[in-house]
Amino acid sequence: MRQNLLMIEDDARLASMVAEYLDQSGFTVAHAGDGHSGLARLAPDTGLDAPDLVILDLMLPDMDGLEICRRIRALPGAMGHVPVLMLTAKGDAMDRIIGLEIGADDYLPKPFEPRELLARIRAILRRKGEAPASNSKALRFGTLEIDRDARTVTVGGKPCDLTSYQFDLLVALAERAGRVLTRDQIMEAVRGRELEAFDRSIDVHMGRIRAAIEVDAKDPKRILTVRGVGYVFARQQD
């Protein structure tokens, strides 16, 4: 079954090349040449199904890609949870960090190899659709509940807004509660993404997860930092 992607990119030649390449791998790519057109395709009143993934360029003529990502995450229902792969200028580390903070699932610096784009798309979609790694029972830690089947997280019955990638990171930690994990071990547990040297994306995602599940993200009780090593998910909470 072909999966549908939406590419929001002002470079029509690049979009055409990407669409042709991905078409050979079983994807159908719709193209929007600016931010407003892309958001119009995602509007709830269009009657269209949510795409399986959005490829979003950071630099667009009419609207900043970060603002588009914010608006996508504010959309109701499935549209607001569609995975976003952001295309950024090489070397713009701060833009990548901000993109991850506001809800992008991954980023890819330009210029990029089409094979890497395809690999990252497949990794995001695999994380989105893969079955739970162990049993199907929900993980519960005090008022925090992680349902691996439904892929939802609640605190005190209230839903937490996490991207697909952040959900997988949280599950990887929670399933190993009490065990200190290095960043490399966390990445190995989640799979599907290679980090650049000194990449801060894990720390950015952890900050987002803490903001969603902690009472006070600046004084976390659930996900603790072990300085110089990595992170540990606390067994005793609340």
mmCIF file of N, CA and C in Angstrom, residues 125-225:
data_model
loop_
_atom_site.group_PDB
_atom_site.id
_atom_site.type_symbol
_atom_site.label_atom_id
_atom_site.label_comp_id
_atom_site.label_asym_id
_atom_site.label_seq_id
_atom_site.Cartn_x
_atom_site.Cartn_y
_atom_site.Cartn_z
ATOM 1 N N LEU A 125 8.344 6.524 9.952
ATOM 2 C CA LEU A 125 7.100 5.784 9.753
ATOM 3 C C LEU A 125 7.139 4.433 10.455
ATOM 4 N N ARG A 126 8.325 3.832 10.532
ATOM 5 C CA ARG A 126 8.443 2.565 11.248
ATOM 6 C C ARG A 126 8.190 2.775 12.742
ATOM 7 N N ARG A 127 8.771 3.830 13.294
ATOM 8 C CA ARG A 127 8.540 4.116 14.711
ATOM 9 C C ARG A 127 7.070 4.416 14.966
ATOM 10 N N LYS A 128 6.441 5.078 14.026
ATOM 11 C CA LYS A 128 5.032 5.427 14.181
ATOM 12 C C LYS A 128 4.142 4.188 14.191
ATOM 13 N N GLY A 129 4.498 3.199 13.370
ATOM 14 C CA GLY A 129 3.598 2.071 13.201
ATOM 15 C C GLY A 129 4.010 0.767 13.811
ATOM 16 N N GLU A 130 5.244 0.703 14.373
ATOM 17 C CA GLU A 130 5.685 -0.595 14.854
ATOM 18 C C GLU A 130 4.981 -0.992 16.136
ATOM 19 N N ALA A 131 4.903 -2.286 16.373
ATOM 20 C CA ALA A 131 4.234 -2.840 17.556
ATOM 21 C C ALA A 131 5.080 -2.592 18.791
ATOM 22 N N PRO A 132 4.479 -2.675 19.978
ATOM 23 C CA PRO A 132 5.228 -2.495 21.208
ATOM 24 C C PRO A 132 6.359 -3.506 21.315
ATOM 25 N N ALA A 133 7.460 -3.096 21.950
ATOM 26 C CA ALA A 133 8.636 -3.950 22.020
ATOM 27 C C ALA A 133 8.450 -5.128 22.960
ATOM 28 N N SER A 134 7.630 -5.000 23.983
ATOM 29 C CA SER A 134 7.441 -6.110 24.904
ATOM 30 C C SER A 134 5.960 -6.409 25.030
ATOM 31 N N ASN A 135 5.445 -6.621 26.253
ATOM 32 C CA ASN A 135 4.030 -6.954 26.358
ATOM 33 C C ASN A 135 3.176 -5.725 26.136
ATOM 34 N N SER A 136 1.882 -5.933 25.979
ATOM 35 C CA SER A 136 0.992 -4.847 25.582
ATOM 36 C C SER A 136 0.413 -4.078 26.762
ATOM 37 N N LYS A 137 0.761 -4.475 27.991
ATOM 38 C CA LYS A 137 0.205 -3.789 29.136
ATOM 39 C C LYS A 137 0.774 -2.384 29.238
ATOM 40 N N ALA A 138 -0.041 -1.486 29.767
ATOM 41 C CA ALA A 138 0.398 -0.112 29.952
ATOM 42 C C ALA A 138 1.427 -0.050 31.075
ATOM 43 N N LEU A 139 2.348 0.882 30.949
ATOM 44 C CA LEU A 139 3.324 1.135 32.010
ATOM 45 C C LEU A 139 2.755 2.221 32.907
ATOM 46 N N ARG A 140 2.776 1.979 34.215
ATOM 47 C CA ARG A 140 2.220 2.954 35.164
ATOM 48 C C ARG A 140 3.245 3.289 36.229
ATOM 49 N N PHE A 141 3.433 4.578 36.444
ATOM 50 C CA PHE A 141 4.330 5.082 37.464
ATOM 51 C C PHE A 141 3.599 6.212 38.173
ATOM 52 N N GLY A 142 2.944 5.891 39.292
ATOM 53 C CA GLY A 142 2.136 6.895 39.964
ATOM 54 C C GLY A 142 1.008 7.354 39.056
ATOM 55 N N THR A 143 0.922 8.655 38.816
ATOM 56 C CA THR A 143 -0.142 9.188 37.957
ATOM 57 C C THR A 143 0.210 9.141 36.472
ATOM 58 N N LEU A 144 1.441 8.724 36.173
ATOM 59 C CA LEU A 144 1.889 8.634 34.784
ATOM 60 C C LEU A 144 1.534 7.270 34.202
ATOM 61 N N GLU A 145 0.844 7.274 33.052
ATOM 62 C CA GLU A 145 0.503 6.031 32.369
ATOM 63 C C GLU A 145 0.946 6.101 30.912
ATOM 64 N N ILE A 146 1.672 5.061 30.484
ATOM 65 C CA ILE A 146 2.173 4.973 29.114
ATOM 66 C C ILE A 146 1.533 3.745 28.469
ATOM 67 N N ASP A 147 0.653 3.968 27.516
ATOM 68 C CA ASP A 147 -0.037 2.877 26.819
ATOM 69 C C ASP A 147 0.700 2.603 25.518
ATOM 70 N N ARG A 148 1.429 1.484 25.472
ATOM 71 C CA ARG A 148 2.245 1.196 24.297
ATOM 72 C C ARG A 148 1.404 0.762 23.103
ATOM 73 N N ASP A 149 0.237 0.185 23.347
ATOM 74 C CA ASP A 149 -0.634 -0.206 22.237
ATOM 75 C C ASP A 149 -1.266 1.015 21.576
ATOM 76 N N ALA A 150 -1.844 1.884 22.395
ATOM 77 C CA ALA A 150 -2.505 3.082 21.868
ATOM 78 C C ALA A 150 -1.507 4.196 21.554
ATOM 79 N N ARG A 151 -0.262 4.029 22.027
ATOM 80 C CA ARG A 151 0.780 5.034 21.858
ATOM 81 C C ARG A 151 0.336 6.387 22.423
ATOM 82 N N THR A 152 -0.162 6.327 23.656
ATOM 83 C CA THR A 152 -0.597 7.538 24.341
ATOM 84 C C THR A 152 0.074 7.615 25.706
ATOM 85 N N VAL A 153 0.206 8.832 26.203
ATOM 86 C CA VAL A 153 0.765 9.089 27.524
ATOM 87 C C VAL A 153 -0.175 10.035 28.254
ATOM 88 N N THR A 154 -0.513 9.687 29.496
ATOM 89 C CA THR A 154 -1.357 10.558 30.301
ATOM 90 C C THR A 154 -0.730 10.756 31.673
ATOM 91 N N VAL A 155 -0.983 11.898 32.260
ATOM 92 C CA VAL A 155 -0.593 12.187 33.637
ATOM 93 C C VAL A 155 -1.846 12.626 34.371
ATOM 94 N N GLY A 156 -2.242 11.843 35.353
ATOM 95 C CA GLY A 156 -3.479 12.147 36.068
ATOM 96 C C GLY A 156 -4.692 12.132 35.159
ATOM 97 N N GLY A 157 -4.642 11.296 34.130
ATOM 98 C CA GLY A 157 -5.758 11.185 33.194
ATOM 99 C C GLY A 157 -5.742 12.204 32.074
ATOM 100 N N LYS A 158 -4.826 13.161 32.123
ATOM 101 C CA LYS A 158 -4.751 14.190 31.085
ATOM 102 C C LYS A 158 -3.711 13.797 30.042
ATOM 103 N N PRO A 159 -4.061 13.872 28.753
ATOM 104 C CA PRO A 159 -3.126 13.448 27.705
ATOM 105 C C PRO A 159 -1.913 14.372 27.601
ATOM 106 N N CYS A 160 -0.773 13.783 27.282
ATOM 107 C CA CYS A 160 0.466 14.524 27.078
ATOM 108 C C CYS A 160 0.768 14.583 25.582
ATOM 109 N N ASP A 161 1.193 15.719 25.119
ATOM 110 C CA ASP A 161 1.449 15.920 23.697
ATOM 111 C C ASP A 161 2.907 15.604 23.391
ATOM 112 N N LEU A 162 3.154 14.427 22.797
ATOM 113 C CA LEU A 162 4.495 14.009 22.425
ATOM 114 C C LEU A 162 4.511 13.597 20.959
ATOM 115 N N THR A 163 5.628 13.826 20.300
ATOM 116 C CA THR A 163 5.776 13.311 18.950
ATOM 117 C C THR A 163 5.993 11.800 19.015
ATOM 118 N N SER A 164 5.896 11.150 17.859
ATOM 119 C CA SER A 164 6.115 9.704 17.791
ATOM 120 C C SER A 164 7.501 9.343 18.306
ATOM 121 N N TYR A 165 8.491 10.132 17.942
ATOM 122 C CA TYR A 165 9.866 9.857 18.354
ATOM 123 C C TYR A 165 10.020 10.047 19.861
ATOM 124 N N GLN A 166 9.421 11.097 20.402
ATOM 125 C CA GLN A 166 9.500 11.337 21.842
ATOM 126 C C GLN A 166 8.802 10.239 22.624
ATOM 127 N N PHE A 167 7.695 9.728 22.090
ATOM 128 C CA PHE A 167 7.010 8.607 22.741
ATOM 129 C C PHE A 167 7.944 7.406 22.827
ATOM 130 N N ASP A 168 8.639 7.108 21.740
ATOM 131 C CA ASP A 168 9.543 5.963 21.727
ATOM 132 C C ASP A 168 10.699 6.150 22.696
ATOM 133 N N LEU A 169 11.209 7.366 22.802
ATOM 134 C CA LEU A 169 12.268 7.642 23.770
ATOM 135 C C LEU A 169 11.778 7.415 25.194
ATOM 136 N N LEU A 170 10.573 7.894 25.482
ATOM 137 C CA LEU A 170 10.008 7.722 26.820
ATOM 138 C C LEU A 170 9.813 6.249 27.143
ATOM 139 N N VAL A 171 9.290 5.477 26.192
ATOM 140 C CA VAL A 171 9.094 4.044 26.413
ATOM 141 C C VAL A 171 10.430 3.344 26.654
ATOM 142 N N ALA A 172 11.444 3.707 25.853
ATOM 143 C CA ALA A 172 12.765 3.093 26.012
ATOM 144 C C ALA A 172 13.302 3.307 27.425
ATOM 145 N N LEU A 173 13.099 4.497 27.974
ATOM 146 C CA LEU A 173 13.543 4.779 29.338
ATOM 147 C C LEU A 173 12.677 4.080 30.374
ATOM 148 N N ALA A 174 11.350 4.164 30.198
ATOM 149 C CA ALA A 174 10.425 3.609 31.187
ATOM 150 C C ALA A 174 10.542 2.093 31.302
ATOM 151 N N GLU A 175 10.780 1.434 30.172
ATOM 152 C CA GLU A 175 10.938 -0.023 30.208
ATOM 153 C C GLU A 175 12.216 -0.439 30.937
ATOM 154 N N ARG A 176 13.130 0.510 31.109
ATOM 155 C CA ARG A 176 14.391 0.234 31.809
ATOM 156 C C ARG A 176 14.498 1.096 33.062
ATOM 157 N N ALA A 177 13.379 1.309 33.712
ATOM 158 C CA ALA A 177 13.321 2.178 34.891
ATOM 159 C C ALA A 177 14.360 1.758 35.921
ATOM 160 N N GLY A 178 15.061 2.757 36.457
ATOM 161 C CA GLY A 178 16.082 2.501 37.458
ATOM 162 C C GLY A 178 17.460 2.233 36.885
ATOM 163 N N ARG A 179 17.554 2.088 35.578
ATOM 164 C CA ARG A 179 18.826 1.795 34.919
ATOM 165 C C ARG A 179 19.339 3.052 34.217
ATOM 166 N N VAL A 180 20.583 3.414 34.488
ATOM 167 C CA VAL A 180 21.170 4.573 33.842
ATOM 168 C C VAL A 180 21.550 4.204 32.412
ATOM 169 N N LEU A 181 21.092 5.010 31.455
ATOM 170 C CA LEU A 181 21.361 4.759 30.045
ATOM 171 C C LEU A 181 22.162 5.905 29.457
ATOM 172 N N THR A 182 23.179 5.566 28.687
ATOM 173 C CA THR A 182 23.902 6.596 27.950
ATOM 174 C C THR A 182 23.055 7.032 26.764
ATOM 175 N N ARG A 183 23.424 8.123 26.139
ATOM 176 C CA ARG A 183 22.693 8.576 24.956
ATOM 177 C C ARG A 183 22.768 7.530 23.841
ATOM 178 N N ASP A 184 23.928 6.909 23.692
ATOM 179 C CA ASP A 184 24.070 5.874 22.667
ATOM 180 C C ASP A 184 23.158 4.693 22.948
ATOM 181 N N GLN A 185 23.041 4.305 24.215
ATOM 182 C CA GLN A 185 22.159 3.184 24.563
ATOM 183 C C GLN A 185 20.693 3.526 24.314
ATOM 184 N N ILE A 186 20.333 4.768 24.573
ATOM 185 C CA ILE A 186 18.961 5.193 24.301
ATOM 186 C C ILE A 186 18.687 5.130 22.808
ATOM 187 N N MET A 187 19.636 5.637 22.002
ATOM 188 C CA MET A 187 19.459 5.615 20.557
ATOM 189 C C MET A 187 19.379 4.188 20.031
ATOM 190 N N GLU A 188 20.195 3.295 20.596
ATOM 191 C CA GLU A 188 20.168 1.902 20.172
ATOM 192 C C GLU A 188 18.831 1.263 20.505
ATOM 193 N N ALA A 189 18.258 1.633 21.658
ATOM 194 C CA ALA A 189 16.972 1.082 22.061
ATOM 195 C C ALA A 189 15.850 1.550 21.148
ATOM 196 N N VAL A 190 15.933 2.795 20.694
ATOM 197 C CA VAL A 190 14.887 3.345 19.832
ATOM 198 C C VAL A 190 15.080 2.919 18.383
ATOM 199 N N ARG A 191 16.335 2.899 17.946
ATOM 200 C CA ARG A 191 16.709 2.486 16.595
ATOM 201 C C ARG A 191 16.224 3.490 15.547
ATOM 202 N N GLY A 192 16.800 3.338 14.353
ATOM 203 C CA GLY A 192 16.270 4.043 13.188
ATOM 204 C C GLY A 192 16.810 5.420 12.941
ATOM 205 N N ARG A 193 17.772 5.886 13.763
ATOM 206 C CA ARG A 193 18.282 7.232 13.511
ATOM 207 C C ARG A 193 19.743 7.313 13.904
ATOM 208 N N GLU A 194 20.549 7.819 13.027
ATOM 209 C CA GLU A 194 21.961 8.027 13.316
ATOM 210 C C GLU A 194 22.173 9.491 13.671
ATOM 211 N N LEU A 195 22.949 9.702 14.715
ATOM 212 C CA LEU A 195 23.213 11.068 15.165
ATOM 213 C C LEU A 195 24.532 11.584 14.618
ATOM 214 N N GLU A 196 24.576 12.867 14.323
ATOM 215 C CA GLU A 196 25.831 13.490 13.992
ATOM 216 C C GLU A 196 26.647 13.653 15.272
ATOM 217 N N ALA A 197 27.943 13.801 15.117
ATOM 218 C CA ALA A 197 28.787 14.014 16.284
ATOM 219 C C ALA A 197 28.331 15.263 17.036
ATOM 220 N N PHE A 198 28.262 15.142 18.351
ATOM 221 C CA PHE A 198 27.882 16.240 19.234
ATOM 222 C C PHE A 198 26.445 16.721 18.988
ATOM 223 N N ASP A 199 25.635 15.878 18.404
ATOM 224 C CA ASP A 199 24.238 16.257 18.168
ATOM 225 C C ASP A 199 23.519 16.378 19.511
ATOM 226 N N ARG A 200 22.766 17.453 19.700
ATOM 227 C CA ARG A 200 22.063 17.695 20.962
ATOM 228 C C ARG A 200 20.605 17.264 20.902
ATOM 229 N N SER A 201 20.223 16.530 19.860
ATOM 230 C CA SER A 201 18.799 16.263 19.689
ATOM 231 C C SER A 201 18.216 15.434 20.829
ATOM 232 N N ILE A 202 18.969 14.488 21.381
ATOM 233 C CA ILE A 202 18.455 13.703 22.500
ATOM 234 C C ILE A 202 18.106 14.624 23.665
ATOM 235 N N ASP A 203 19.003 15.558 23.988
ATOM 236 C CA ASP A 203 18.753 16.476 25.101
ATOM 237 C C ASP A 203 17.545 17.361 24.831
ATOM 238 N N VAL A 204 17.391 17.778 23.586
ATOM 239 C CA VAL A 204 16.227 18.599 23.229
ATOM 240 C C VAL A 204 14.943 17.802 23.419
ATOM 241 N N HIS A 205 14.933 16.572 22.922
ATOM 242 C CA HIS A 205 13.740 15.744 23.074
ATOM 243 C C HIS A 205 13.441 15.461 24.544
ATOM 244 N N MET A 206 14.464 15.226 25.342
ATOM 245 C CA MET A 206 14.251 14.979 26.768
ATOM 246 C C MET A 206 13.617 16.194 27.430
ATOM 247 N N GLY A 207 14.042 17.369 27.011
ATOM 248 C CA GLY A 207 13.424 18.578 27.540
ATOM 249 C C GLY A 207 11.949 18.657 27.196
ATOM 250 N N ARG A 208 11.601 18.267 25.975
ATOM 251 C CA ARG A 208 10.197 18.270 25.554
ATOM 252 C C ARG A 208 9.385 17.240 26.350
ATOM 253 N N ILE A 209 9.978 16.067 26.550
ATOM 254 C CA ILE A 209 9.276 15.014 27.294
ATOM 255 C C ILE A 209 9.052 15.467 28.734
ATOM 256 N N ARG A 210 10.073 16.045 29.324
ATOM 257 C CA ARG A 210 9.928 16.538 30.697
ATOM 258 C C ARG A 210 8.840 17.596 30.786
ATOM 259 N N ALA A 211 8.806 18.488 29.821
ATOM 260 C CA ALA A 211 7.780 19.535 29.833
ATOM 261 C C ALA A 211 6.384 18.934 29.786
ATOM 262 N N ALA A 212 6.258 17.758 29.162
ATOM 263 C CA ALA A 212 4.945 17.124 29.019
ATOM 264 C C ALA A 212 4.552 16.303 30.235
ATOM 265 N N ILE A 213 5.513 15.656 30.904
ATOM 266 C CA ILE A 213 5.145 14.686 31.948
ATOM 267 C C ILE A 213 5.524 15.100 33.362
ATOM 268 N N GLU A 214 6.383 16.098 33.500
ATOM 269 C CA GLU A 214 6.825 16.497 34.835
ATOM 270 C C GLU A 214 5.940 17.605 35.396
ATOM 271 N N VAL A 215 5.791 17.629 36.703
ATOM 272 C CA VAL A 215 5.101 18.739 37.351
ATOM 273 C C VAL A 215 5.903 20.013 37.159
ATOM 274 N N ASP A 216 7.218 19.909 37.329
ATOM 275 C CA ASP A 216 8.129 21.044 37.119
ATOM 276 C C ASP A 216 9.290 20.530 36.287
ATOM 277 N N ALA A 217 9.328 20.908 35.007
ATOM 278 C CA ALA A 217 10.369 20.412 34.105
ATOM 279 C C ALA A 217 11.756 20.851 34.548
ATOM 280 N N LYS A 218 11.862 21.949 35.303
ATOM 281 C CA LYS A 218 13.163 22.418 35.771
ATOM 282 C C LYS A 218 13.639 21.646 37.000
ATOM 283 N N ASP A 219 12.729 20.922 37.625
ATOM 284 C CA ASP A 219 13.074 20.085 38.782
ATOM 285 C C ASP A 219 12.451 18.707 38.576
ATOM 286 N N PRO A 220 12.948 17.962 37.590
ATOM 287 C CA PRO A 220 12.305 16.698 37.203
ATOM 288 C C PRO A 220 12.414 15.630 38.279
ATOM 289 N N LYS A 221 11.353 14.829 38.395
ATOM 290 C CA LYS A 221 11.320 13.713 39.329
ATOM 291 C C LYS A 221 11.234 12.374 38.614
ATOM 292 N N ARG A 222 10.867 12.409 37.324
ATOM 293 C CA ARG A 222 10.665 11.174 36.578
ATOM 294 C C ARG A 222 11.881 10.831 35.712
ATOM 295 N N ILE A 223 12.342 11.774 34.913
ATOM 296 C CA ILE A 223 13.512 11.549 34.072
ATOM 297 C C ILE A 223 14.652 12.382 34.638
ATOM 298 N N LEU A 224 15.668 11.698 35.152
ATOM 299 C CA LEU A 224 16.767 12.365 35.826
ATOM 300 C C LEU A 224 18.020 12.334 34.957
ATOM 301 N N THR A 225 18.763 13.414 34.986
ATOM 302 C CA THR A 225 20.038 13.484 34.270
ATOM 303 C C THR A 225 21.157 12.974 35.166
#
